[in-house]
Coordinates of C-alpha atoms and ligand atoms in Angstrom, one line a residue:
Chain A
M44 CA -19.2 -68.0 160.7
P45 CA -16.3 -68.6 163.0
T46 CA -12.9 -69.8 161.6
G47 CA -11.1 -72.9 162.5
A48 CA -12.3 -76.5 163.0
F49 CA -12.7 -76.2 166.7
A50 CA -14.6 -72.9 166.6
T51 CA -16.9 -74.3 163.9
L52 CA -17.8 -77.3 165.9
L53 CA -18.4 -75.2 169.0
Y54 CA -20.6 -72.9 166.9
K55 CA -22.5 -75.8 165.3
E56 CA -23.2 -77.4 168.7
A57 CA -24.4 -74.1 170.1
L58 CA -26.5 -73.4 167.0
R59 CA -28.0 -76.8 167.3
F60 CA -29.6 -76.2 170.7
W61 CA -30.2 -72.5 170.0
K62 CA -32.3 -73.2 167.0
V63 CA -34.7 -75.1 169.2
G64 CA -34.1 -72.8 172.2
F65 CA -37.8 -73.0 173.2
Q66 CA -37.3 -76.7 174.1
T67 CA -33.6 -76.6 175.2
V68 CA -33.5 -73.4 177.2
A69 CA -37.0 -71.9 177.8
A70 CA -38.7 -75.2 178.7
P71 CA -36.2 -76.2 181.5
V72 CA -36.3 -72.7 182.9
L73 CA -40.0 -72.9 183.2
T74 CA -39.8 -76.3 184.8
S75 CA -37.4 -75.0 187.4
L76 CA -39.6 -72.0 188.1
L77 CA -42.6 -74.4 188.6
Y78 CA -40.5 -76.5 191.1
L79 CA -39.7 -73.3 192.9
L80 CA -43.4 -72.2 193.0
I81 CA -44.6 -75.6 194.2
F82 CA -41.9 -76.5 196.6
S83 CA -41.6 -73.2 198.2
H84 CA -45.3 -73.1 198.9
A85 CA -45.7 -76.7 199.9
L86 CA -42.5 -77.1 202.0
A87 CA -41.6 -73.6 203.3
A88 CA -43.3 -74.3 206.6
H89 CA -41.9 -77.8 207.0
V90 CA -38.3 -77.7 206.0
R91 CA -35.7 -76.1 208.2
V92 CA -32.5 -75.0 206.5
Y93 CA -30.2 -72.3 207.7
D94 CA -31.6 -70.0 210.3
S95 CA -30.7 -66.8 208.4
V96 CA -32.0 -68.0 205.0
S97 CA -35.6 -68.5 204.0
Y98 CA -36.5 -71.8 202.4
T99 CA -37.4 -70.2 199.1
S100 CA -34.0 -68.4 198.9
F101 CA -32.3 -71.6 199.9
L102 CA -34.0 -73.4 197.1
V103 CA -33.0 -71.0 194.3
P104 CA -29.3 -71.8 194.0
G105 CA -30.0 -75.5 194.2
L106 CA -32.6 -75.2 191.4
I107 CA -30.2 -73.1 189.3
M108 CA -27.5 -75.6 189.7
M109 CA -29.7 -78.6 189.1
S110 CA -31.1 -77.2 185.8
L111 CA -27.6 -76.2 184.7
L112 CA -26.3 -79.7 185.4
Q113 CA -29.2 -81.5 183.7
N114 CA -29.0 -79.4 180.6
A115 CA -25.3 -79.6 180.2
F116 CA -25.7 -83.4 180.3
A117 CA -28.6 -83.3 178.0
N118 CA -26.8 -81.3 175.4
T119 CA -23.8 -83.5 174.8
S120 CA -25.6 -86.7 175.3
S121 CA -28.5 -86.0 173.0
S122 CA -26.4 -84.4 170.3
L123 CA -24.0 -87.3 170.2
I124 CA -26.7 -90.1 170.2
Q125 CA -28.7 -88.3 167.6
S126 CA -25.6 -87.9 165.3
K127 CA -24.7 -91.6 165.9
V128 CA -28.2 -92.9 165.2
T129 CA -28.8 -90.8 162.2
G130 CA -25.2 -91.4 161.0
N131 CA -24.4 -87.7 160.5
I132 CA -21.6 -88.1 163.1
I133 CA -19.4 -88.8 160.1
F134 CA -19.5 -85.1 159.2
V135 CA -17.4 -84.4 162.3
L136 CA -15.3 -87.6 162.1
L137 CA -14.1 -87.0 158.5
P138 CA -12.6 -83.5 159.0
P139 CA -9.1 -83.0 160.5
L140 CA -10.3 -82.4 164.1
S141 CA -8.3 -83.8 167.0
Y142 CA -10.1 -85.6 169.7
R143 CA -9.1 -82.8 172.1
E144 CA -10.8 -80.2 169.9
F145 CA -13.8 -82.6 169.6
F146 CA -14.0 -82.9 173.4
A147 CA -13.6 -79.2 174.1
A148 CA -16.2 -78.1 171.5
Y149 CA -18.9 -80.5 172.7
V150 CA -18.2 -79.7 176.4
L151 CA -18.1 -75.9 176.0
A152 CA -21.3 -75.8 174.0
A153 CA -23.1 -77.9 176.6
M154 CA -21.7 -75.7 179.3
L155 CA -23.1 -72.7 177.4
R156 CA -26.6 -74.3 177.3
G157 CA -26.4 -75.2 181.0
L158 CA -25.3 -71.7 181.9
M159 CA -28.0 -70.1 179.8
V160 CA -30.6 -72.2 181.5
G161 CA -29.1 -71.5 185.0
L162 CA -29.1 -67.8 184.1
G163 CA -32.7 -68.0 183.0
V164 CA -33.8 -69.6 186.2
W165 CA -31.9 -66.9 188.2
L166 CA -33.5 -64.1 186.2
G167 CA -36.9 -65.7 186.6
T168 CA -36.6 -65.7 190.3
L169 CA -34.9 -62.4 190.7
W170 CA -38.1 -60.4 191.2
F171 CA -39.6 -62.4 193.9
V172 CA -36.8 -64.1 195.8
E173 CA -34.3 -62.4 197.9
L174 CA -30.7 -63.7 197.3
N175 CA -27.3 -62.9 198.7
Y176 CA -24.1 -63.0 196.6
A177 CA -21.6 -63.5 199.4
H178 CA -18.8 -65.0 197.3
P179 CA -19.4 -64.5 193.5
L180 CA -16.2 -66.3 192.5
W181 CA -17.3 -69.5 194.2
I182 CA -20.6 -69.2 192.4
V183 CA -18.9 -68.9 189.0
S184 CA -16.3 -71.7 189.8
F185 CA -18.9 -74.2 190.8
A186 CA -21.2 -73.4 187.9
L187 CA -18.4 -73.8 185.4
L188 CA -17.0 -77.0 187.0
G189 CA -20.4 -78.6 187.5
G190 CA -21.4 -77.8 183.9
A191 CA -18.1 -79.2 182.6
I192 CA -18.5 -82.4 184.6
L193 CA -22.0 -83.1 183.5
A194 CA -21.1 -82.2 179.9
A195 CA -18.3 -84.7 179.9
L196 CA -20.5 -87.3 181.5
G197 CA -23.0 -86.6 178.6
V198 CA -20.2 -87.2 176.1
I199 CA -19.5 -90.6 177.7
A200 CA -23.2 -91.5 177.8
G201 CA -23.8 -90.3 174.3
I202 CA -20.9 -92.3 173.0
W203 CA -21.6 -95.4 175.0
A204 CA -25.3 -95.6 174.3
D205 CA -26.3 -97.3 171.0
K206 CA -30.0 -96.5 171.3
F207 CA -32.1 -93.7 172.7
D208 CA -33.6 -96.0 175.5
Q209 CA -30.1 -96.8 176.8
L210 CA -29.5 -93.1 177.1
A211 CA -32.8 -92.6 178.8
G212 CA -31.8 -95.3 181.2
F213 CA -28.6 -93.5 182.0
Q214 CA -30.5 -90.3 182.5
N215 CA -33.2 -91.8 184.6
F216 CA -31.1 -94.1 186.8
I217 CA -28.0 -92.1 187.2
I218 CA -28.4 -88.4 186.4
M219 CA -31.8 -87.9 187.9
P220 CA -31.1 -89.6 191.3
L221 CA -27.7 -87.9 191.5
T222 CA -29.2 -84.5 191.0
F223 CA -32.3 -85.0 193.1
L224 CA -30.6 -86.6 196.0
S225 CA -28.0 -83.9 196.3
G226 CA -29.6 -81.5 198.7
V227 CA -31.4 -79.3 196.1
F228 CA -34.6 -79.3 198.1
Y229 CA -33.2 -79.6 201.6
S230 CA -30.1 -79.2 203.7
I231 CA -28.7 -82.7 204.3
H232 CA -28.4 -82.0 208.0
S233 CA -32.1 -82.5 208.1
L234 CA -31.7 -86.0 206.8
P235 CA -31.3 -89.2 209.0
A236 CA -27.6 -90.2 209.4
F237 CA -27.8 -92.9 206.8
W238 CA -29.0 -90.6 204.1
Q239 CA -26.5 -88.0 205.1
G240 CA -23.8 -90.7 204.5
V241 CA -25.3 -91.5 201.1
S242 CA -25.3 -87.8 200.1
H243 CA -21.7 -87.5 201.0
V244 CA -20.7 -90.0 198.3
N245 CA -22.7 -88.1 195.7
P246 CA -20.5 -85.6 193.8
V247 CA -23.5 -83.5 192.8
F248 CA -24.0 -82.8 196.5
Y249 CA -20.7 -81.0 196.6
M250 CA -21.4 -79.0 193.4
I251 CA -24.7 -77.7 194.9
D252 CA -23.3 -77.2 198.4
G253 CA -20.3 -75.3 197.1
F254 CA -22.5 -73.3 194.7
R255 CA -24.9 -72.4 197.5
F256 CA -22.0 -71.3 199.7
G257 CA -21.2 -68.7 197.0
F258 CA -24.6 -67.1 197.7
F259 CA -25.1 -67.4 201.4
G260 CA -21.6 -68.0 202.8
L261 CA -23.1 -71.0 204.5
S262 CA -22.7 -74.6 203.6
D263 CA -23.0 -78.2 204.9
V264 CA -19.3 -78.9 204.3
S265 CA -16.4 -76.6 203.7
P266 CA -16.4 -75.1 200.2
W267 CA -12.7 -76.0 199.9
I268 CA -13.6 -79.7 200.4
S269 CA -16.3 -79.3 197.8
L270 CA -14.0 -77.6 195.4
A271 CA -11.4 -80.4 195.9
I272 CA -13.9 -83.1 195.3
V273 CA -15.6 -81.4 192.3
G274 CA -12.2 -80.5 190.8
S275 CA -11.1 -84.1 191.1
C276 CA -14.3 -85.3 189.5
F277 CA -13.7 -82.9 186.6
I278 CA -10.1 -84.2 186.1
L279 CA -11.2 -87.8 186.4
L280 CA -14.1 -87.5 184.0
S281 CA -12.3 -85.4 181.4
T282 CA -9.4 -87.8 181.4
L283 CA -11.8 -90.8 181.0
T284 CA -13.7 -89.0 178.2
L285 CA -10.5 -88.0 176.4
L286 CA -9.2 -91.6 176.6
M287 CA -12.4 -92.9 175.1
L288 CA -12.2 -90.3 172.3
A289 CA -8.5 -90.9 171.7
R290 CA -9.2 -94.6 171.3
G291 CA -12.2 -93.9 169.0
Y292 CA -14.4 -96.0 171.3
K293 CA -17.6 -96.7 169.4
L294 CA -17.0 -93.8 167.1
R295 CA -14.2 -95.1 164.9
G296 CA -15.1 -98.9 164.8
Chain B
M132 CA 5.5 -88.8 143.4
T133 CA 3.6 -90.6 146.1
P134 CA 0.4 -92.2 144.9
A135 CA -2.9 -90.7 145.7
I136 CA -3.9 -93.7 147.7
R137 CA -1.7 -96.5 149.1
V138 CA -3.2 -99.5 150.8
Q139 CA -0.8 -102.0 152.2
Q140 CA -1.7 -105.4 153.7
V141 CA -4.9 -104.0 155.2
T142 CA -7.0 -106.3 157.2
K143 CA -10.2 -105.6 159.2
R144 CA -12.0 -107.9 161.5
Y145 CA -15.4 -107.5 163.0
G146 CA -15.4 -110.1 165.7
A147 CA -15.2 -113.4 163.8
L148 CA -15.9 -111.8 160.5
Q149 CA -12.9 -110.9 158.3
A150 CA -14.2 -107.9 156.4
L151 CA -10.8 -107.2 154.7
G152 CA -8.3 -110.0 154.3
G153 CA -5.1 -108.3 153.4
V154 CA -5.8 -105.7 150.7
D155 CA -2.9 -104.2 148.7
L156 CA -3.8 -101.4 146.3
E157 CA -2.3 -98.3 144.8
V158 CA -4.1 -95.5 143.0
A159 CA -2.0 -93.0 141.1
R160 CA -2.7 -89.3 141.2
G161 CA -5.1 -88.3 138.5
E162 CA -6.6 -91.8 138.1
F163 CA -10.3 -92.6 137.7
F164 CA -10.4 -95.8 139.7
G165 CA -13.3 -98.2 140.2
L166 CA -13.8 -100.4 143.2
L167 CA -16.2 -103.1 142.4
G168 CA -17.5 -106.1 144.3
P169 CA -20.7 -107.8 145.4
N170 CA -22.6 -106.7 148.5
G171 CA -20.5 -107.3 151.6
A172 CA -17.2 -107.5 149.7
G173 CA -15.6 -104.9 151.9
K174 CA -15.7 -101.8 149.6
T175 CA -17.2 -99.5 152.2
T176 CA -15.0 -101.0 154.9
L177 CA -11.9 -100.2 152.9
I178 CA -13.2 -96.6 152.2
S179 CA -13.9 -96.2 155.9
A180 CA -10.5 -97.3 156.9
L181 CA -9.0 -94.8 154.4
A182 CA -11.2 -92.0 155.9
G183 CA -10.3 -92.9 159.5
L184 CA -13.9 -93.9 160.2
V185 CA -12.8 -97.4 161.1
R186 CA -9.4 -98.6 162.3
A187 CA -7.8 -101.2 160.2
S188 CA -6.9 -104.3 162.3
S189 CA -3.5 -104.4 160.6
G190 CA -1.7 -102.8 157.7
R191 CA -1.4 -99.2 156.7
L192 CA -3.2 -96.7 154.5
E193 CA -2.0 -93.4 153.0
V194 CA -3.7 -90.6 151.3
M195 CA -1.4 -88.4 149.2
G196 CA 1.5 -89.9 151.1
H197 CA 0.1 -89.2 154.5
D198 CA -0.6 -92.0 156.9
V199 CA -4.3 -92.0 157.9
V200 CA -3.5 -92.6 161.5
A201 CA -0.2 -91.0 162.3
D202 CA -0.7 -88.0 160.0
Y203 CA -4.5 -87.9 160.1
R204 CA -4.9 -84.2 159.7
A205 CA -3.0 -84.1 156.3
A206 CA -4.6 -87.3 155.2
R207 CA -8.1 -86.1 155.9
R208 CA -7.5 -82.8 154.3
G209 CA -6.6 -84.6 151.1
L210 CA -9.7 -86.8 151.0
G211 CA -13.4 -86.1 150.2
V212 CA -15.8 -89.0 150.9
V213 CA -19.3 -89.3 149.6
P214 CA -20.7 -91.9 152.0
Q215 CA -23.0 -94.7 150.9
E216 CA -25.6 -94.0 153.5
L217 CA -27.9 -91.1 153.0
V218 CA -27.1 -89.1 156.1
F219 CA -27.9 -85.5 156.9
D220 CA -28.3 -83.2 159.9
P221 CA -31.9 -82.2 160.1
F222 CA -31.0 -79.0 162.1
F223 CA -29.5 -77.2 159.2
T224 CA -30.2 -75.9 155.7
V225 CA -28.2 -76.9 152.7
R226 CA -26.0 -73.8 152.8
E227 CA -25.5 -74.1 156.6
T228 CA -24.4 -77.7 156.1
L229 CA -21.8 -76.7 153.5
D230 CA -20.6 -73.6 155.5
L231 CA -20.2 -75.8 158.6
Q232 CA -18.3 -78.5 156.6
S233 CA -16.0 -75.8 155.2
G234 CA -15.4 -74.6 158.8
Y235 CA -14.5 -78.1 160.0
F236 CA -11.7 -78.0 157.4
G237 CA -10.6 -74.6 158.6
I238 CA -11.8 -72.8 155.5
R239 CA -13.4 -69.4 155.8
D240 CA -15.2 -67.4 153.1
N241 CA -15.8 -70.4 151.0
G242 CA -19.0 -68.9 149.6
G243 CA -17.7 -68.6 146.0
W244 CA -16.7 -72.3 145.7
I245 CA -19.9 -73.4 147.5
D246 CA -22.0 -71.4 145.0
E247 CA -20.2 -73.1 142.2
I248 CA -20.7 -76.6 143.6
L249 CA -24.4 -75.8 144.3
D250 CA -24.8 -74.7 140.7
E251 CA -23.0 -77.8 139.3
L252 CA -25.2 -80.1 141.4
D253 CA -28.3 -78.1 140.5
L254 CA -29.0 -77.3 144.2
T255 CA -28.9 -73.5 144.0
A256 CA -32.7 -73.2 144.3
K257 CA -32.5 -75.4 147.5
A258 CA -29.6 -73.6 149.1
N259 CA -31.7 -72.2 152.0
V260 CA -34.0 -75.1 152.4
N261 CA -33.8 -77.3 155.5
M262 CA -32.1 -80.7 154.8
R263 CA -35.3 -82.5 156.0
A264 CA -37.3 -81.0 153.1
L265 CA -35.1 -82.4 150.4
S266 CA -35.8 -85.4 148.3
G267 CA -33.6 -88.5 148.6
G268 CA -31.7 -87.7 145.4
M269 CA -31.2 -84.1 146.5
K270 CA -29.8 -85.2 149.8
R271 CA -27.4 -87.4 148.0
R272 CA -26.3 -84.4 146.0
V273 CA -25.6 -82.4 149.2
L274 CA -23.4 -85.3 150.3
V275 CA -21.5 -84.9 147.1
A276 CA -21.2 -81.2 147.7
Q277 CA -20.1 -81.7 151.3
A278 CA -17.3 -84.0 150.1
L279 CA -16.0 -81.2 147.8
V280 CA -16.1 -78.1 150.0
H281 CA -12.4 -78.4 150.9
R282 CA -11.3 -79.2 147.2
P283 CA -9.7 -82.5 148.2
P284 CA -7.2 -83.9 145.7
V285 CA -8.7 -87.4 146.2
I286 CA -12.5 -87.9 146.0
V287 CA -14.1 -91.2 147.0
L288 CA -17.7 -91.8 146.0
D289 CA -19.4 -94.8 147.6
E290 CA -22.3 -95.7 145.3
P291 CA -23.2 -92.0 144.6
T292 CA -25.8 -92.8 142.0
A293 CA -28.0 -95.2 144.1
G294 CA -31.4 -93.6 144.0
V295 CA -30.5 -90.8 141.7
D296 CA -32.5 -89.9 138.6
V297 CA -31.1 -90.3 135.1
E298 CA -30.6 -86.7 134.4
L299 CA -28.7 -86.0 137.6
R300 CA -26.7 -89.2 137.2
Q301 CA -25.4 -87.9 133.8
G302 CA -24.9 -84.4 135.3
L303 CA -23.0 -85.9 138.2
W304 CA -20.7 -88.0 135.9
Q305 CA -20.1 -84.9 133.8
F306 CA -19.1 -83.0 136.9
V307 CA -16.9 -85.8 138.3
R308 CA -15.2 -86.2 134.9
R309 CA -14.4 -82.5 134.9
L310 CA -13.0 -82.8 138.4
N311 CA -10.9 -85.7 137.2
R312 CA -9.7 -83.7 134.2
D313 CA -8.8 -80.9 136.6
G314 CA -6.4 -83.3 138.3
H315 CA -8.6 -84.8 141.1
T316 CA -8.1 -88.5 141.7
I317 CA -11.5 -90.3 141.7
V318 CA -12.3 -93.6 143.4
L319 CA -15.8 -94.9 142.7
T320 CA -17.8 -97.8 143.8
T321 CA -21.0 -98.7 142.0
H322 CA -23.1 -101.7 141.2
Y323 CA -23.9 -100.2 137.8
L324 CA -21.2 -101.8 135.8
E325 CA -21.8 -99.8 132.6
E326 CA -21.0 -96.7 134.6
A327 CA -17.8 -98.2 135.9
E328 CA -16.9 -99.4 132.4
S329 CA -17.3 -96.0 130.7
L330 CA -15.8 -94.0 133.5
C331 CA -12.9 -95.9 135.1
G332 CA -9.5 -96.3 133.7
R333 CA -8.6 -99.0 136.2
I334 CA -10.6 -101.3 138.3
A335 CA -10.2 -103.4 141.4
M336 CA -12.6 -106.2 142.1
L337 CA -13.1 -107.2 145.6
K338 CA -14.6 -110.4 146.9
A339 CA -15.0 -111.4 150.5
G340 CA -12.4 -108.8 151.5
R341 CA -9.8 -109.7 149.0
V342 CA -8.7 -108.1 145.7
V343 CA -9.5 -110.8 143.0
A344 CA -8.8 -108.6 140.0
L345 CA -6.8 -105.4 139.5
D346 CA -6.2 -104.1 136.0
T347 CA -7.0 -101.4 133.5
T348 CA -10.6 -101.5 132.3
A349 CA -9.4 -102.3 128.8
N350 CA -7.3 -105.2 129.9
L351 CA -10.1 -106.6 132.0
L352 CA -12.4 -106.4 129.1
A353 CA -9.9 -108.0 126.8
R354 CA -8.8 -110.8 129.1
S355 CA -12.2 -112.2 129.8
S356 CA -14.6 -114.2 127.8
A357 CA -14.2 -112.2 124.7
H358 CA -17.0 -111.5 122.3
A359 CA -20.5 -112.9 122.0
L360 CA -22.5 -113.9 119.0
R361 CA -26.1 -113.4 119.9
L362 CA -28.6 -115.4 117.9
R363 CA -32.3 -115.9 117.7
L364 CA -33.0 -119.4 116.3
G365 CA -36.0 -120.1 114.1
A366 CA -38.9 -122.2 115.5
G367 CA -37.9 -125.8 116.1
S368 CA -34.2 -125.3 115.5
V369 CA -31.8 -127.0 117.9
L370 CA -28.2 -125.9 118.4
P371 CA -25.7 -128.5 117.2
D372 CA -23.8 -130.2 119.9
E373 CA -20.3 -129.1 118.9
L374 CA -21.4 -125.5 119.5
A375 CA -22.7 -126.2 123.0
P376 CA -19.4 -125.3 124.8
R377 CA -19.6 -121.8 123.4
V378 CA -22.9 -121.1 125.0
L379 CA -22.6 -118.1 127.4
S380 CA -26.3 -117.7 128.1
S381 CA -29.6 -118.8 126.6
E382 CA -32.9 -117.2 127.3
G383 CA -36.1 -118.1 125.5
G384 CA -35.1 -118.5 121.9
S385 CA -32.0 -116.3 122.2
L386 CA -28.5 -117.7 122.6
S387 CA -25.2 -116.0 123.3
L388 CA -22.2 -117.9 121.8
R389 CA -18.7 -116.9 122.7
F390 CA -15.8 -116.4 120.2
D391 CA -12.4 -115.0 120.6
R392 CA -11.5 -113.9 117.1
F393 CA -13.8 -112.6 114.4
D394 CA -12.6 -115.2 111.9
E395 CA -14.2 -117.9 114.1
I396 CA -17.7 -116.6 113.1
G397 CA -17.6 -118.0 109.6
A398 CA -17.0 -121.5 110.9
M399 CA -19.7 -121.2 113.5
L400 CA -22.2 -120.1 110.9
D401 CA -21.2 -123.0 108.7
R402 CA -21.9 -125.4 111.5
L403 CA -25.3 -123.9 112.0
R404 CA -26.1 -124.0 108.3
A405 CA -24.9 -127.6 108.0
A406 CA -27.3 -128.6 110.9
G407 CA -30.1 -126.9 109.1
V408 CA -30.7 -124.3 111.8
A409 CA -32.7 -121.3 110.8
I410 CA -31.5 -117.9 112.2
D411 CA -34.1 -115.3 112.7
D412 CA -31.8 -112.6 114.1
M413 CA -28.1 -112.1 114.7
E414 CA -26.0 -109.6 116.5
I415 CA -22.4 -109.3 117.5
G416 CA -21.9 -108.1 121.1
K417 CA -18.7 -106.6 122.6
P418 CA -17.6 -108.1 125.9
D419 CA -19.0 -106.0 128.7
L420 CA -17.8 -105.4 132.2
E421 CA -20.8 -107.2 133.6
Q422 CA -19.7 -110.4 131.9
V423 CA -16.2 -109.9 133.1
F424 CA -17.4 -109.3 136.6
V425 CA -19.5 -112.4 136.7
D426 CA -16.6 -114.5 135.4
V427 CA -14.2 -113.1 137.9
M428 CA -16.5 -113.6 140.8
R429 CA -17.3 -117.2 139.7
T430 CA -13.7 -118.3 139.3
A431 CA -12.1 -116.3 142.1
Ligands
ATP206 N1 -19.8 -102.2 161.9 C1 -19.8 -103.4 161.5 N2 -19.9 -104.4 162.4 C2 -19.8 -105.7 162.0 N3 -19.7 -106.1 160.7 C3 -19.6 -105.2 159.8 C4 -19.6 -103.8 160.1 N4 -19.5 -103.0 159.0 C5 -19.5 -103.9 158.0 N5 -19.5 -105.2 158.4 C6 -19.4 -106.4 157.6 O1 -18.3 -106.4 156.8 C7 -18.5 -106.9 155.5 C8 -18.1 -105.9 154.5 O2 -19.1 -104.8 154.5 P1 -19.0 -103.6 153.6 O3 -20.0 -102.6 154.0 O4 -17.6 -103.1 153.5 O5 -19.4 -104.2 152.2 P2 -19.6 -103.4 150.8 O6 -18.7 -104.1 149.8 O7 -19.5 -102.0 150.9 O8 -21.1 -103.9 150.4 P3 -22.3 -103.1 149.6 O9 -22.1 -103.3 148.2 O10 -23.5 -103.8 150.1 O11 -22.2 -101.7 150.1 C9 -19.9 -107.3 155.5 O12 -20.0 -108.7 155.8 C10 -20.5 -106.6 156.6 O13 -21.6 -107.3 157.2
MG207 MG1 -20.8 -100.5 150.7

C-alpha cells in the first residue's frame, strides 16, 4: 500500500482497472490488432500515404494513439460515473483530499491505462510491422499529452453525466468521431479539401500527426504546430476540469 | 474548548425546496447526541453539509473548531461518517476497502486498528471477501468500519441500524457506547426512538429543516405529556366524560390516560369507580420518547 491520500487514490484507480485487466487492457489491444489486420489487408493497395512508409507501418502509430486516447478517456469517465451512480464516490469525497490531488490521481491512473494499452498494441505489432523511431522524445511527449487530455475530458464527462447513457452519448458522438476522423487510417492529404479543413479543427488530428512524426519524421503539419495546439488543449481542459472540481460541480451538491 | 460540532445559521436550498431553514446547533465534545426527525426533515442534508458532501447555501459549520470549507482538511480528519445509503465499491474486498480508506486519510500500517474494528464488528471472517458477496447488514458494518479507520474524534451515524439484525444492533451499540466512553463524540440519527432514548444524552428534533426541540433527553421526557395510566375496561364499560380530556390514545378496549403527578391517580380511579366502570387490567407507563416526538411534531 502506498502512503498519502493522493498516492492511495492513484493506486486505487490503477488497481480498479488492473483487476479487470482482461477487459480494460487486453481487450482493447486485441481490438486494435484486429483493426490493423483488417485495414492493412483491405486498404494497403488503395490508400497512398507517405512514399517511404508502407501503409501498414503508417497505420500502427495511429492505432496505438487511438487506443491510448480512447482508453484514457474510458478510465476516468467510467470510474467516475460508476462511483456516482453507485454512491461510493463519497469514499473519496469524505477524506481530506484536495481537488488538485483528486484531479491528478484520476488523470494519472487513466494515462497509465492508456499507455499500457498503447504499449500492448505496439508490442503486438512489433513482430510483423517494420517501424522507425526517428524522434522518440516526440513519441513520448504526444503520448503523455494526448493521454492526459483525454483523461481530463473523461473526468469532465464522468462528472457531467448523471446516467450511463449520457456518458455513452458523449463517447459515441464526441470521442469516437474525434478519434476516427483524425487521420488514423489515412493521411489527410488524401482527403478532399473540405474534409482536410474539418480535420484541421480536430485536436486529435494533431495528437496523431505529432505522434506519427516521432516515428517516421514525416507529418501532415509541423510537429511544433501540433505540439502548440495539443499543449494548449491540455492547459485549457485541465483548467476547465480543475475549475469544475474546485466548485464541486455535481460532486458536492 | 471548542465544541465538537458547531452549526450556525445553516440553510440549504435545493431549487425551490428549503431543505434546511437556518439551523443552529452545538454538540459538546464527548456528547452522545441524537438528531431526530421525520423523513425529509433534513437530517442527512445537515450531516452532508458537515461532511462537505453538500455546500450549505448560507451559514457556517465547524468540526472540532475547524471550518468545513475553509479548513476542510482538518475538519474532515476530525469526522467519521456512516452514510445512510448502503454504498460500497464492488471492485474490492473488505480489507482492501479499509486499507484504501486509511490511505485516503494518510495513514499507513493501519492493520492493527483495522483488525480490531473488524473484530468488534464481527467481520473478521469476511475480511478477504469481496464487498459484493456480503449481506446487507454486513455491508452496513463495513460502512461503520470505514468511518472509524482514521479514529475520528467525532463520529456521525446516519441511521446505522436500518436493516441490521437484533444481535448486531446490540453489538453495534455496545461498541459505539465504548467509543463514546473513550472520548469520541457521537451523533446519531435513527427512527427507532427507543434506541435514541436509551443512548443519547441530548437530542435535537428537526422538522422541515428547522430545529423544533433541543434539550437533554431527560428534560424532553419530563417536559412532555407526562405519564400514562393504561387501562383495559370491562365489557360494556364506558369512560366517564370528565376523564375524556386525559385520553392519550384508545385502541380496542385499551385506553391511555395522561396524568402529571402520581397523586392524581387516586382521584381518577375514584371517578371510574363512581361511574361503575369495571377495570380488567391496569398498568402505569412512563413517558417515552416516541410520545414526546409525536407531541413535538404535532405542535411545532
Ligand atoms: N440532492 C437533492 N436534490 C434535491 N432535493 C434534495 C436532495 N437531497 C435531499 N433533498 C430534499 O431535502 C429534504 C431533506 O432531505 P434529507 O435527506 O436531509 O432528509 P432526512 O431527514 O435525512 O430524511 P430520512 O429520515 O428519510 O433520511 C427532502 O425534502 C429531500 O427531498
Ligand atoms: Mg436521511
